[in-house]
XYZ file of C-alpha atoms in Angstrom:
761
model
C -106.825 -57.341 0.357
C -102.702 -58.194 -0.180
C -99.681 -57.507 2.204
C -96.105 -56.197 1.697
C -93.437 -58.514 2.792
C -90.544 -56.455 4.425
C -87.040 -55.967 2.654
C -84.736 -58.345 4.625
C -81.254 -56.709 5.423
C -78.063 -58.773 6.168
C -76.468 -57.235 9.665
C -73.107 -58.141 9.827
C -71.822 -58.318 13.533
C -68.797 -55.942 14.125
C -65.409 -57.033 16.028
C -65.790 -56.758 19.498
C -63.697 -57.682 22.673
C -64.329 -61.411 22.049
C -62.443 -61.106 19.066
C -59.444 -59.187 20.203
C -57.617 -61.065 22.842
C -54.101 -58.898 23.110
C -52.271 -56.208 21.907
C -48.502 -55.955 21.779
C -46.147 -53.412 20.695
C -42.826 -53.226 19.454
C -40.381 -50.143 18.345
C -42.153 -50.032 14.524
C -45.031 -52.812 15.104
C -48.198 -53.641 16.944
C -49.028 -57.245 16.759
C -53.157 -57.960 17.620
C -54.004 -61.484 18.786
C -57.416 -62.342 18.033
C -59.970 -65.365 18.645
C -62.483 -65.641 15.347
C -64.604 -68.599 16.058
C -67.223 -66.858 17.910
C -67.456 -63.792 15.589
C -67.761 -66.491 12.590
C -70.592 -68.338 14.217
C -72.467 -65.057 14.480
C -71.822 -63.731 11.155
C -72.935 -67.021 9.622
C -75.965 -66.946 11.860
C -76.977 -63.657 10.591
C -76.089 -64.938 6.858
C -78.236 -67.836 7.303
C -81.340 -65.798 8.596
C -80.786 -63.293 5.998
C -81.108 -65.829 3.229
C -83.730 -68.025 4.628
C -86.310 -64.783 4.930
C -84.981 -63.483 1.526
C -87.131 -64.389 -1.395
C -83.943 -64.197 -3.988
C -82.416 -67.582 -2.328
C -84.075 -70.686 -2.686
C -81.741 -73.187 -1.425
C -80.266 -71.548 1.901
C -79.165 -74.812 3.195
C -76.126 -74.574 0.805
C -75.096 -70.977 0.981
C -71.337 -70.010 2.034
C -70.386 -66.697 2.927
C -66.598 -65.265 2.653
C -65.448 -63.285 5.853
C -62.912 -60.445 5.756
C -61.391 -58.023 8.367
C -60.812 -54.735 7.384
C -57.960 -52.856 9.632
C -57.813 -49.139 9.916
C -54.870 -47.225 11.730
C -54.695 -43.340 12.647
C -51.822 -41.770 14.433
C -52.331 -40.010 17.948
C -56.032 -39.752 17.502
C -58.977 -41.383 15.793
C -59.877 -39.240 12.470
C -61.296 -41.296 9.581
C -60.393 -38.646 7.300
C -56.701 -39.514 8.611
C -56.257 -42.879 8.298
C -52.608 -43.423 7.815
C -52.646 -47.452 7.078
C -55.751 -49.673 5.689
C -55.358 -53.214 4.789
C -57.740 -56.421 4.774
C -57.119 -59.799 5.705
C -59.279 -62.837 5.016
C -60.427 -65.240 7.856
C -58.806 -68.051 6.322
C -55.410 -66.197 6.285
C -55.942 -65.061 9.887
C -56.367 -68.801 10.790
C -53.381 -69.636 8.817
C -51.607 -66.684 10.839
C -52.561 -68.520 14.228
C -54.898 -65.421 14.573
C -52.238 -62.733 14.588
C -52.493 -59.335 12.946
C -49.560 -57.309 12.480
C -49.434 -53.749 11.636
C -45.725 -52.697 10.643
C -43.510 -49.671 9.674
C -44.841 -47.855 12.404
C -42.998 -44.755 14.439
C -41.350 -45.556 17.576
C -42.774 -43.917 20.800
C -46.323 -43.282 19.126
C -49.577 -43.676 20.119
C -51.943 -45.091 17.585
C -55.944 -45.682 17.232
C -56.913 -49.138 15.487
C -60.639 -49.816 14.510
C -61.978 -52.780 12.241
C -64.723 -53.438 9.951
C -66.069 -56.908 9.021
C -66.589 -57.428 5.212
C -68.941 -60.320 4.266
C -69.053 -61.369 0.572
C -71.870 -63.290 -0.727
C -73.023 -63.924 -3.998
C -70.925 -61.484 -5.553
C -72.064 -58.816 -3.195
C -70.375 -57.142 -0.255
C -72.036 -56.407 3.265
C -70.117 -54.444 5.968
C -70.300 -54.116 9.547
C -70.001 -50.978 11.587
C -66.581 -49.826 12.885
C -65.492 -51.375 15.997
C -64.727 -49.507 19.179
C -60.956 -47.782 18.752
C -58.274 -50.186 20.434
C -55.471 -47.543 21.402
C -51.417 -49.127 21.557
C -48.164 -47.189 21.669
C -44.940 -48.138 20.111
C -42.004 -48.489 22.140
C -39.279 -45.895 21.989
C -36.059 -46.338 19.997
C -33.279 -47.770 21.772
C -30.383 -45.239 21.658
C -26.842 -46.694 21.747
C -24.884 -45.651 24.290
C -22.633 -42.628 23.111
C -19.334 -42.095 23.244
C -18.500 -38.592 25.103
C -16.477 -35.746 23.141
C -13.021 -35.513 24.928
C -12.619 -32.420 27.428
C -10.107 -29.756 26.114
C -6.746 -30.743 27.696
C -6.480 -28.474 30.911
C -3.660 -26.254 32.181
C -2.524 -25.397 28.656
C -0.241 -22.628 29.223
C 3.561 -21.404 28.668
C 5.769 -23.382 30.402
C 6.554 -22.179 33.968
C 10.253 -21.858 33.439
C 12.916 -19.137 32.493
C 13.477 -18.752 28.704
C 10.255 -20.234 28.131
C 8.884 -17.162 26.233
C 11.393 -14.996 23.807
C 11.348 -12.842 20.952
C 11.107 -15.776 18.531
C 9.847 -18.837 20.430
C 7.521 -20.144 22.999
C 7.428 -23.305 25.019
C 3.980 -24.608 25.898
C 2.700 -27.410 28.163
C -0.858 -29.217 29.048
C -1.995 -32.104 31.041
C -2.089 -34.998 29.114
C -4.691 -38.193 29.219
C -3.996 -41.955 28.287
C -5.130 -42.800 24.749
C -5.120 -39.336 23.751
C -3.171 -37.628 20.928
C -3.035 -33.802 20.633
C -3.198 -30.926 17.719
C -2.089 -27.543 18.293
C -3.465 -24.604 15.913
C -0.863 -21.477 15.445
C -2.856 -18.387 14.108
C -2.576 -14.617 14.185
C -6.205 -14.109 14.855
C -8.565 -16.131 17.550
C -10.635 -19.006 15.952
C -14.239 -17.736 16.314
C -15.961 -20.906 16.510
C -14.115 -23.458 18.961
C -16.460 -26.484 17.880
C -14.918 -26.744 14.467
C -13.319 -30.194 13.592
C -9.904 -30.466 12.438
C -10.921 -30.721 8.934
C -13.463 -27.842 9.133
C -10.647 -25.582 10.571
C -8.598 -26.145 7.657
C -11.686 -25.611 5.248
C -12.280 -22.370 7.066
C -8.664 -21.235 6.762
C -8.431 -22.184 2.852
C -11.993 -21.846 1.751
C -13.237 -19.076 3.775
C -10.334 -16.820 4.415
C -8.392 -17.936 1.624
C -5.217 -18.412 3.306
C -2.792 -21.271 3.160
C -2.384 -23.794 5.912
C 0.552 -25.522 6.839
C 0.730 -29.031 8.476
C 3.473 -30.323 10.614
C 4.433 -33.263 12.351
C 6.684 -33.667 15.310
C 10.199 -35.234 14.963
C 11.774 -37.578 17.542
C 13.892 -34.737 18.576
C 11.006 -32.833 19.550
C 11.103 -30.037 16.595
C 8.857 -29.848 13.488
C 8.973 -30.635 9.802
C 6.372 -29.564 7.286
C 3.890 -32.450 5.959
C 2.258 -30.587 3.689
C 0.439 -27.186 2.639
C -3.288 -26.834 1.897
C -4.735 -23.888 0.122
C -7.377 -23.019 -2.197
C -6.444 -23.639 -5.827
C -7.477 -20.366 -6.847
C -5.430 -18.703 -4.017
C -1.808 -20.468 -4.586
C -0.067 -17.220 -3.679
C -1.979 -16.523 -0.570
C -0.233 -15.787 2.767
C 0.014 -18.524 5.475
C -2.876 -18.028 7.844
C -2.507 -21.121 10.173
C 0.063 -23.822 11.041
C -1.399 -27.240 12.362
C 1.096 -29.393 14.410
C -0.168 -33.149 14.502
C 0.725 -35.662 17.310
C 2.277 -33.268 19.483
C 3.808 -34.063 22.711
C 4.313 -31.919 25.673
C 6.452 -30.025 26.250
C 6.871 -28.470 22.966
C 8.553 -25.404 21.518
C 7.434 -23.327 18.675
C 10.053 -21.342 16.677
C 10.428 -19.057 14.039
C 7.948 -16.480 15.423
C 8.026 -12.669 14.842
C 9.253 -10.510 17.973
C 6.520 -8.409 19.844
C 3.808 -10.121 17.821
C 0.274 -11.262 19.226
C -0.175 -15.399 18.365
C -2.975 -17.473 19.349
C -2.354 -21.006 20.204
C -5.133 -23.501 19.960
C -4.976 -27.026 21.598
C -7.439 -30.163 20.509
C -7.550 -33.518 22.114
C -8.330 -36.994 20.166
C -9.621 -39.943 21.442
C -11.557 -42.833 19.953
C -11.807 -40.887 16.896
C -13.860 -37.977 18.790
C -12.299 -34.476 18.932
C -12.484 -31.955 21.680
C -13.371 -28.168 21.308
C -10.420 -26.354 20.784
C -9.233 -24.120 23.677
C -6.962 -21.080 23.160
C -4.484 -18.917 25.027
C -2.948 -15.545 23.344
C 0.699 -15.341 23.452
C 2.415 -12.113 22.780
C 6.344 -12.765 22.150
C 8.987 -10.531 23.829
C 9.796 -7.168 22.112
C 13.378 -6.820 20.614
C 15.806 -5.473 23.094
C 17.303 -1.899 21.918
C 21.064 -1.650 21.996
C 22.764 -0.621 25.195
C 25.803 1.581 26.114
C 25.914 3.077 22.889
C 29.137 5.087 22.940
C 31.460 7.126 20.223
C 34.716 5.293 20.490
C 36.936 7.625 18.110
C 36.634 10.201 15.553
C 38.697 10.599 12.307
C 41.228 13.404 12.233
C 39.490 14.476 9.161
C 36.568 15.341 10.776
C 34.383 13.049 8.245
C 34.086 10.017 10.366
C 32.986 8.586 13.599
C 33.304 5.036 15.270
C 30.682 3.961 17.418
C 29.986 0.882 19.896
C 26.945 -0.584 21.694
C 26.075 -3.969 23.131
C 23.035 -5.913 22.125
C 21.638 -9.356 21.107
C 24.038 -11.002 18.093
C 20.636 -12.780 16.935
C 19.443 -9.324 15.373
C 20.492 -6.844 12.598
C 21.006 -3.237 12.973
C 19.814 -0.093 11.830
C 21.918 3.079 11.937
C 20.675 6.824 11.627
C 22.180 10.310 11.762
C 20.841 13.756 11.779
C 22.383 16.988 12.211
C 20.786 20.122 14.039
C 19.829 21.527 10.942
C 18.227 18.625 9.305
C 14.470 18.014 9.668
C 14.577 14.056 9.353
C 17.218 11.383 10.116
C 19.131 9.596 7.565
C 19.839 6.163 7.585
C 23.262 5.023 6.808
C 23.298 1.279 7.397
C 20.458 -1.698 7.747
C 21.553 -5.100 7.688
C 23.679 -7.693 9.805
C 26.948 -6.661 11.513
C 29.447 -9.143 12.849
C 30.239 -8.855 16.551
C 33.364 -7.017 17.763
C 33.275 -9.304 20.597
C 30.929 -11.929 22.137
C 30.020 -11.915 25.773
C 27.733 -14.896 25.993
C 24.737 -16.217 23.863
C 22.675 -13.037 24.044
C 25.030 -10.460 24.350
C 27.673 -9.202 21.771
C 29.769 -6.085 21.460
C 29.375 -4.338 18.358
C 31.422 -1.547 16.335
C 30.686 0.643 13.171
C 32.415 3.280 11.214
C 30.168 6.169 10.018
C 31.537 8.148 7.043
C 31.072 10.900 4.988
C 30.251 13.344 7.635
C 30.652 17.270 8.052
C 33.486 18.316 9.980
C 32.831 20.299 12.934
C 29.199 19.485 13.170
C 27.093 17.820 16.127
C 25.353 14.540 15.136
C 22.441 12.915 16.790
C 22.951 9.171 16.388
C 20.472 6.428 16.485
C 20.897 2.744 16.715
C 18.135 0.079 16.800
C 17.788 -3.618 16.605
C 15.805 -5.325 13.684
C 14.435 -8.830 13.395
C 15.325 -9.181 9.275
C 12.751 -11.633 8.571
C 9.761 -9.615 9.786
C 11.132 -6.153 9.777
C 10.388 -5.702 13.446
C 12.383 -2.988 15.263
C 13.298 -2.134 18.622
C 13.433 1.293 20.166
C 16.239 3.536 19.588
C 19.587 3.878 21.556
C 20.895 7.541 21.007
C 23.916 9.433 21.620
C 25.255 12.591 20.549
C 28.838 13.303 18.915
C 30.572 15.924 17.325
C 33.003 15.787 14.595
C 36.524 17.128 14.723
C 37.374 20.534 13.493
C 38.940 20.821 9.649
C 40.177 24.152 8.599
C 39.900 23.619 5.236
C 36.141 22.425 5.498
C 35.385 25.562 7.507
C 36.800 28.138 4.875
C 34.824 26.159 2.140
C 31.613 26.493 3.875
C 32.223 30.212 4.807
C 32.767 30.874 1.025
C 29.716 28.572 0.074
C 27.529 30.697 2.658
C 28.704 33.764 1.209
C 27.865 32.965 -2.225
C 24.332 31.800 -0.982
C 23.751 35.070 0.610
C 24.740 37.286 -2.158
C 22.575 35.112 -4.867
C 19.727 35.446 -2.257
C 19.933 39.174 -2.267
C 20.508 39.224 -6.093
C 17.186 37.126 -6.376
C 14.956 39.322 -4.380
C 16.538 42.356 -6.323
C 15.341 40.670 -9.628
C 11.827 39.625 -8.636
C 8.586 41.409 -7.199
C 6.895 39.419 -4.697
C 3.175 39.466 -5.896
C 1.559 37.567 -2.897
C 2.304 37.686 0.701
C 1.209 34.828 3.096
C -0.819 36.167 6.012
C -1.920 32.573 7.681
C -0.899 29.232 6.764
C -2.715 27.064 9.537
C -4.798 23.981 9.694
C -8.037 26.303 9.625
C -6.996 28.603 6.621
C -4.278 29.417 3.877
C -4.739 33.147 3.636
C -2.773 35.246 0.589
C -2.690 39.057 0.097
C -2.166 40.349 -3.202
C 0.163 43.179 -3.549
C -1.588 45.657 -5.958
C 1.264 47.017 -7.570
C 3.273 44.144 -7.712
C 0.344 42.037 -9.176
C -0.013 45.018 -11.781
C 3.436 44.760 -12.645
C 3.145 40.839 -13.225
C 0.165 41.212 -15.602
C 1.616 43.745 -17.541
C 4.816 42.195 -17.934
C 3.924 38.483 -18.444
C 2.633 37.449 -21.731
C 0.390 34.706 -20.447
C -3.245 35.263 -20.825
C -3.690 34.741 -17.472
C -3.342 35.730 -13.748
C -2.939 32.827 -11.232
C -3.687 32.984 -7.338
C -2.231 29.471 -6.526
C -3.729 28.017 -3.450
C -2.309 24.596 -3.911
C 1.028 25.420 -1.751
C -1.002 24.916 1.570
C 0.695 23.319 4.157
C -2.608 21.693 5.618
C -4.798 19.456 3.698
C -7.962 20.733 5.659
C -7.280 24.380 5.113
C -9.679 26.720 3.331
C -8.105 29.086 0.912
C -8.667 32.607 1.186
C -7.136 35.492 -1.008
C -7.790 39.526 -0.977
C -6.990 41.646 -3.787
C -8.367 45.201 -4.945
C -10.404 46.091 -7.968
C -7.372 47.448 -9.664
C -6.098 43.941 -10.310
C -9.690 43.162 -11.801
C -9.696 46.313 -13.901
C -6.333 45.828 -15.280
C -7.282 42.106 -16.026
C -10.052 43.225 -17.907
C -8.465 46.181 -20.099
C -5.636 43.598 -20.497
C -8.066 40.807 -21.822
C -6.536 38.412 -19.352
C -8.266 35.592 -17.093
C -8.212 35.427 -13.279
C -7.258 31.923 -12.261
C -7.822 30.324 -8.710
C -6.187 26.955 -8.186
C -7.370 24.881 -4.916
C -6.749 21.499 -4.568
C -8.481 19.352 -7.660
C -10.239 22.485 -8.751
C -9.350 25.297 -11.238
C -11.684 28.418 -11.562
C -10.899 30.616 -14.571
C -12.701 34.019 -14.172
C -12.607 35.470 -17.776
C -11.960 39.341 -18.460
C -14.633 41.605 -17.363
C -16.301 39.198 -15.367
C -15.764 40.816 -12.116
C -17.321 44.221 -13.242
C -20.330 43.209 -11.091
C -23.303 45.400 -9.699
C -21.663 44.901 -6.199
C -18.577 46.755 -6.862
C -20.570 49.624 -8.276
C -23.164 49.837 -5.407
C -20.210 50.024 -2.850
C -18.553 52.390 -4.891
C -21.463 54.834 -4.963
C -22.147 53.867 -1.127
C -18.619 55.240 -0.059
C -18.147 57.609 -2.632
C -14.989 56.245 -3.817
C -13.522 54.945 -7.283
C -14.401 51.180 -8.098
C -10.785 51.003 -7.819
C -10.733 51.210 -3.902
C -13.127 48.246 -3.488
C -11.457 45.004 -2.056
C -12.306 41.751 -3.453
C -12.161 38.375 -1.216
C -12.369 34.965 -2.740
C -12.808 31.965 -0.247
C -12.711 28.382 -1.445
C -13.102 25.357 1.009
C -14.007 21.755 0.906
C -17.440 20.819 2.189
C -19.576 17.953 3.326
C -23.037 17.358 1.619
C -25.099 14.315 0.822
C -25.433 13.726 -2.878
C -28.988 13.520 -4.172
C -30.721 9.792 -4.128
C -29.361 7.350 -6.647
C -26.139 9.088 -6.902
C -22.604 8.836 -5.260
C -19.716 11.613 -4.656
C -17.146 10.857 -7.352
C -15.160 14.022 -6.260
C -14.550 16.515 -3.446
C -17.329 19.069 -2.937
C -15.712 22.457 -3.424
C -17.529 25.873 -2.273
C -16.671 29.067 -4.117
C -17.519 32.285 -2.463
C -16.779 35.966 -3.745
C -17.365 39.064 -1.813
C -16.604 42.847 -2.172
C -16.055 44.883 0.556
C -14.516 48.451 1.544
C -11.666 47.726 3.693
C -13.189 46.010 6.625
C -16.848 47.567 6.676
C -19.514 45.428 5.358
C -19.469 42.438 2.947
C -21.334 42.209 0.206
C -21.694 38.889 -1.454
C -21.178 38.522 -5.329
C -23.638 35.640 -6.325
C -23.397 36.306 -10.118
C -20.531 37.059 -12.500
C -21.221 39.025 -15.588
C -19.686 36.362 -17.730
C -19.506 32.643 -17.536
C -16.765 31.309 -15.282
C -15.066 28.062 -16.561
C -14.450 25.551 -13.542
C -12.334 22.501 -13.965
C -13.081 19.604 -11.435
C -10.784 16.679 -11.307
C -12.718 13.335 -10.326
C -11.544 9.966 -8.555
C -9.640 8.061 -10.967
C -11.416 4.802 -9.993
C -13.334 3.503 -12.998
C -17.125 2.997 -13.315
C -19.265 0.511 -14.404
C -20.621 0.580 -17.886
C -24.037 1.563 -16.644
C -23.013 4.398 -14.508
C -22.521 8.048 -15.631
C -21.012 11.078 -14.456
C -22.854 14.231 -13.705
C -22.168 17.983 -12.287
C -24.194 18.989 -9.378
C -24.640 22.245 -7.847
C -25.110 21.575 -4.154
C -25.878 25.474 -3.292
C -28.915 25.440 -5.527
C -29.607 21.460 -5.520
C -29.666 21.298 -9.601
C -27.925 19.468 -12.189
C -25.217 21.267 -14.304
C -26.722 20.148 -17.803
C -23.547 21.134 -20.188
C -20.083 20.082 -19.443
C -17.129 18.307 -21.114
C -15.359 15.295 -19.832
C -11.846 14.563 -20.438
C -11.433 10.731 -19.512
C -7.769 10.853 -19.979
C -6.937 13.627 -17.669
C -9.957 12.424 -15.202
C -11.563 16.003 -15.352
C -14.907 17.662 -16.053
C -14.957 21.325 -17.483
C -18.246 23.450 -17.114
C -19.523 27.083 -17.239
C -21.398 28.569 -14.630
C -22.564 32.104 -13.780
C -22.875 31.900 -10.107
C -20.794 31.323 -7.141
C -21.622 28.356 -4.850
C -20.580 24.708 -4.150
C -20.155 22.010 -6.765
C -19.197 18.527 -7.058
C -19.096 15.495 -9.593
C -21.432 12.723 -8.963
C -21.728 9.437 -10.656
C -24.817 7.285 -10.649
C -25.268 4.610 -7.901
C -24.641 0.901 -8.663
C -26.290 -1.891 -6.661
C -23.736 -4.222 -5.216
C -23.733 -7.330 -2.800
C -21.711 -6.943 0.387
C -20.103 -10.424 -0.820
C -18.215 -8.077 -3.413
C -16.419 -6.364 -0.481
C -12.929 -7.736 0.262
C -13.916 -6.800 4.173
C -17.104 -9.233 3.685
C -16.246 -11.448 6.777
C -15.994 -8.038 8.996
C -19.336 -6.931 7.604
C -20.885 -10.016 8.616
C -19.281 -10.522 11.960
C -20.373 -7.172 13.095
C -23.884 -7.392 11.651
C -24.688 -10.801 13.079
C -23.335 -9.959 16.646
C -24.482 -6.585 16.884
C -27.621 -6.520 14.791
C -26.159 -3.828 12.313
C -27.927 -5.156 9.307
C -27.807 -2.151 7.487
C -24.265 -2.796 6.824
C -25.027 -4.967 4.461
C -26.565 -2.300 2.408
C -24.366 0.680 3.473
C -20.995 -0.857 3.144
C -20.063 0.976 -0.108
C -21.213 4.423 1.178
C -18.721 6.975 2.071
C -18.657 7.227 6.080
C -20.019 9.891 7.648
C -19.821 11.502 11.296
C -23.123 10.303 12.018
C -22.719 6.543 10.885
C -19.196 6.222 12.358
C -20.918 7.535 15.723
C -23.623 4.960 15.503
C -21.488 2.078 14.660
C -19.108 3.013 17.620
C -21.642 3.486 19.965
C -23.248 -0.139 18.982
C -20.067 -2.000 19.192
C -18.107 -0.067 22.104
C -20.764 1.238 24.124
C -18.880 4.427 23.872
C -20.221 7.840 22.305
C -17.348 9.108 20.263
C -16.635 13.137 19.910
C -17.979 14.771 16.974
C -15.053 16.137 14.500
C -17.707 17.743 11.851
C -20.753 16.888 10.006
C -20.610 14.860 6.881
C -18.244 12.767 5.211
C -14.962 11.799 7.153
C -11.403 11.412 5.535
C -9.361 8.292 6.500
C -7.400 10.033 9.315
C -10.569 11.677 10.777
C -12.133 8.301 11.106
C -9.002 6.481 12.616
C -8.830 9.287 15.011
C -12.491 8.468 16.381
C -11.439 4.993 16.238
C -8.417 5.564 18.357
C -10.201 7.696 20.948
C -12.639 5.059 21.498
C -9.380 2.313 21.918
C -8.156 5.044 24.627
C -11.477 5.373 26.489
C -12.135 1.556 26.531
C -8.156 0.750 27.686
C -8.244 3.940 29.881
C -4.809 4.830 28.855
C -3.551 7.087 25.922
C -2.147 6.195 22.530
C 1.063 8.011 23.889
C 1.916 4.862 25.932
C 1.803 2.490 22.703
C 5.287 1.511 21.547
C 5.529 3.049 18.013
C 6.896 0.223 15.467
C 5.213 1.506 12.432
C 5.864 4.447 10.108
C 3.778 5.920 7.131
C 4.829 7.050 4.038
C 1.873 9.665 3.847
C 1.842 13.091 5.691
C -1.403 12.870 7.679
C -2.139 16.326 9.772
C -0.564 16.880 12.867
C -3.061 16.163 15.090
C -3.770 12.755 13.582
C -0.442 11.592 13.096
C 0.205 9.710 16.408
C -2.980 8.399 16.353
C -2.645 6.513 12.594
C 0.991 5.571 14.169
C -0.301 3.981 17.125
C -3.274 2.002 15.454
C -0.643 0.736 12.812
C 1.800 -0.494 15.624
C -1.061 -2.547 17.735
C -2.549 -3.915 14.426
C -5.831 -2.381 14.217
C -4.839 -0.637 10.741
C -3.156 -3.463 8.633
C -2.349 -0.629 5.492
C -1.083 2.279 5.035
C -3.358 4.512 3.123
C -3.674 7.949 1.977
C -5.152 9.959 5.117
C -6.746 12.522 3.480
C -9.077 10.471 1.122
C -12.715 10.062 2.070
C -13.172 6.520 3.874
C -15.919 3.955 2.767
C -17.860 2.238 5.345
C -16.704 -1.416 5.029
C -13.122 -0.151 5.309
C -14.125 1.354 8.661
C -15.837 -1.579 9.720
C -12.918 -3.778 9.012
C -11.040 -1.245 11.585
C -13.578 -1.623 14.195
C -13.688 -5.706 13.862
C -9.892 -5.701 14.381
C -10.299 -3.030 17.319
C -13.029 -5.058 19.036
C -11.232 -8.406 18.849
C -8.098 -6.688 20.542
C -10.232 -4.964 23.030
C -12.035 -8.169 24.108
C -8.664 -10.706 24.316
């Protein structure tokens, strides 16, 4: 019976602490010092036993093995699946390297786990040991070179504490200096939002982001400044100057050519060892222009047609002179420009004289004179006086003759004309016309035109609703004469054809009160309303509500909802163009339906459609998606959206501003709940009024205390005018725009941003 000889296995001894004698670390390298003689002896002994007991090898006395060391490296912890470095070194190479194993390319200040395996190569076969224990070593931290600290913002940057340091057109500034520092000063109209910007980044901010020019000056030996160069975006060559930068300035220095009564921001930066400090800023408001003093009349022409006036003022300015009689509604400007002094008192005071001609004799004149800084158009308050021209007998007789002729002509005109309508009320609330029956009937029969017009466009107030009352006699006569009744209101014309008013409501009232239909009164009302368009559409015209009722004097009104014949309505839409993917539609806001049939006259910007119903109508255009970056006020949108978490501005910027959204924005930015003017869309003057009231609340003052230096070329409603002029004068409004137009959200955001920055300074 035979026996089975056991299979012989080569057991390779692993690396142990006798092998690893020392571990050293550097910033990016770990060096392991080894002693391999003992390990090689153990390996050779294992190989010898393996070969001697194996049947494969006969001459075990001459066997030689090759020994290699495999190095495994893991970061932070040992994980065989996440080895970041692996390499192998032969025992002979290790001996040549004096027993050093170097692991390079490591991260600084990091812990590494290192393990070894021994590979024995014998007769073209490889035999491996188990993993050694983990040797843990950490690389050293990276040495950080000492930093050169940023210079401090220069201290005590201020207006020089001396008389005359601040004037209408200049300011002298001073600051504390340090050795080895140079200084740069930035002059702007707006506060620099990021004071950490470098000088180069500041220039790029104004030229690339704000699309404004930057003038760079150097200081001369005399202390003045000369322009070195002008920097601007290649596509904004005609842009205004948004910033002036003065290089290598030395205190104290005077900045000239400023505008009177204007807010400027001066920012300073220190430069030392090629390092720049942050910007430090101060606000400087130049002195207002002095108004003329001691305005008097020095002589009057014997003809009664001229007056010589005199005043005392600064010779550096020009002057504007205005006159008005008691019967005039506005002042007329008779001169604007420079005037040579009559005599000079000192460098800042002179006496001026001016002759005002072409005046009426024996007439009291209100005379106003104010100073004007001609380069900027800034003006002072008025100096005022009264003066009466001398009596002229010939002028008096001519005037009396003219008055007599005018009165005679007026009487003739009244006799030749019959007044058709009487204005019962012309207020901000309503423009109410009463149609005189007999005169209207005479007009209808006398005039050959095929229509009788009731014109509401002569209302004194843009916000007024239109109302008219007339008897059914007028409608009956129009039907018999086959003429149309036409109502004109703002940008809407309603043409009611003959017979369209022969409605059942009139018949019902006639029977109820047992009277003839001609005794029934008809009452028409038209007004602008606010309403939201359906989703996917935007307003492209005003929404006009048309209402018609029948009444028997002041008894109950009966609403006329439908006409017997279709009524033609002409509406004018906003002139702004639409994209090729947009279309215009007519919408009934009272029934929430679209009017399918209408004609568009693109040359006249109007749409004509027919309807059998009274109600509210408007023109819509389909919405077009647009990015806020296309808005001219995109910087203000980003500013408020990021600072006050108003991310909705990025999508709502192009919509018409509503009372609700205006209240939301003002409450968020100023923590003030504004008053409610009305519901729905706001006009520009209404939005400005809300903002001005918030400004009053935040400043605890009234706009009546603001120096009015601006005028408007439009005619806003009376209650809003002073608020518009005040906001223009302090710079919250930077453009004179039509006050009765609806205001878009992004424009209102622009005004809010301006007010916020002014209130926070």
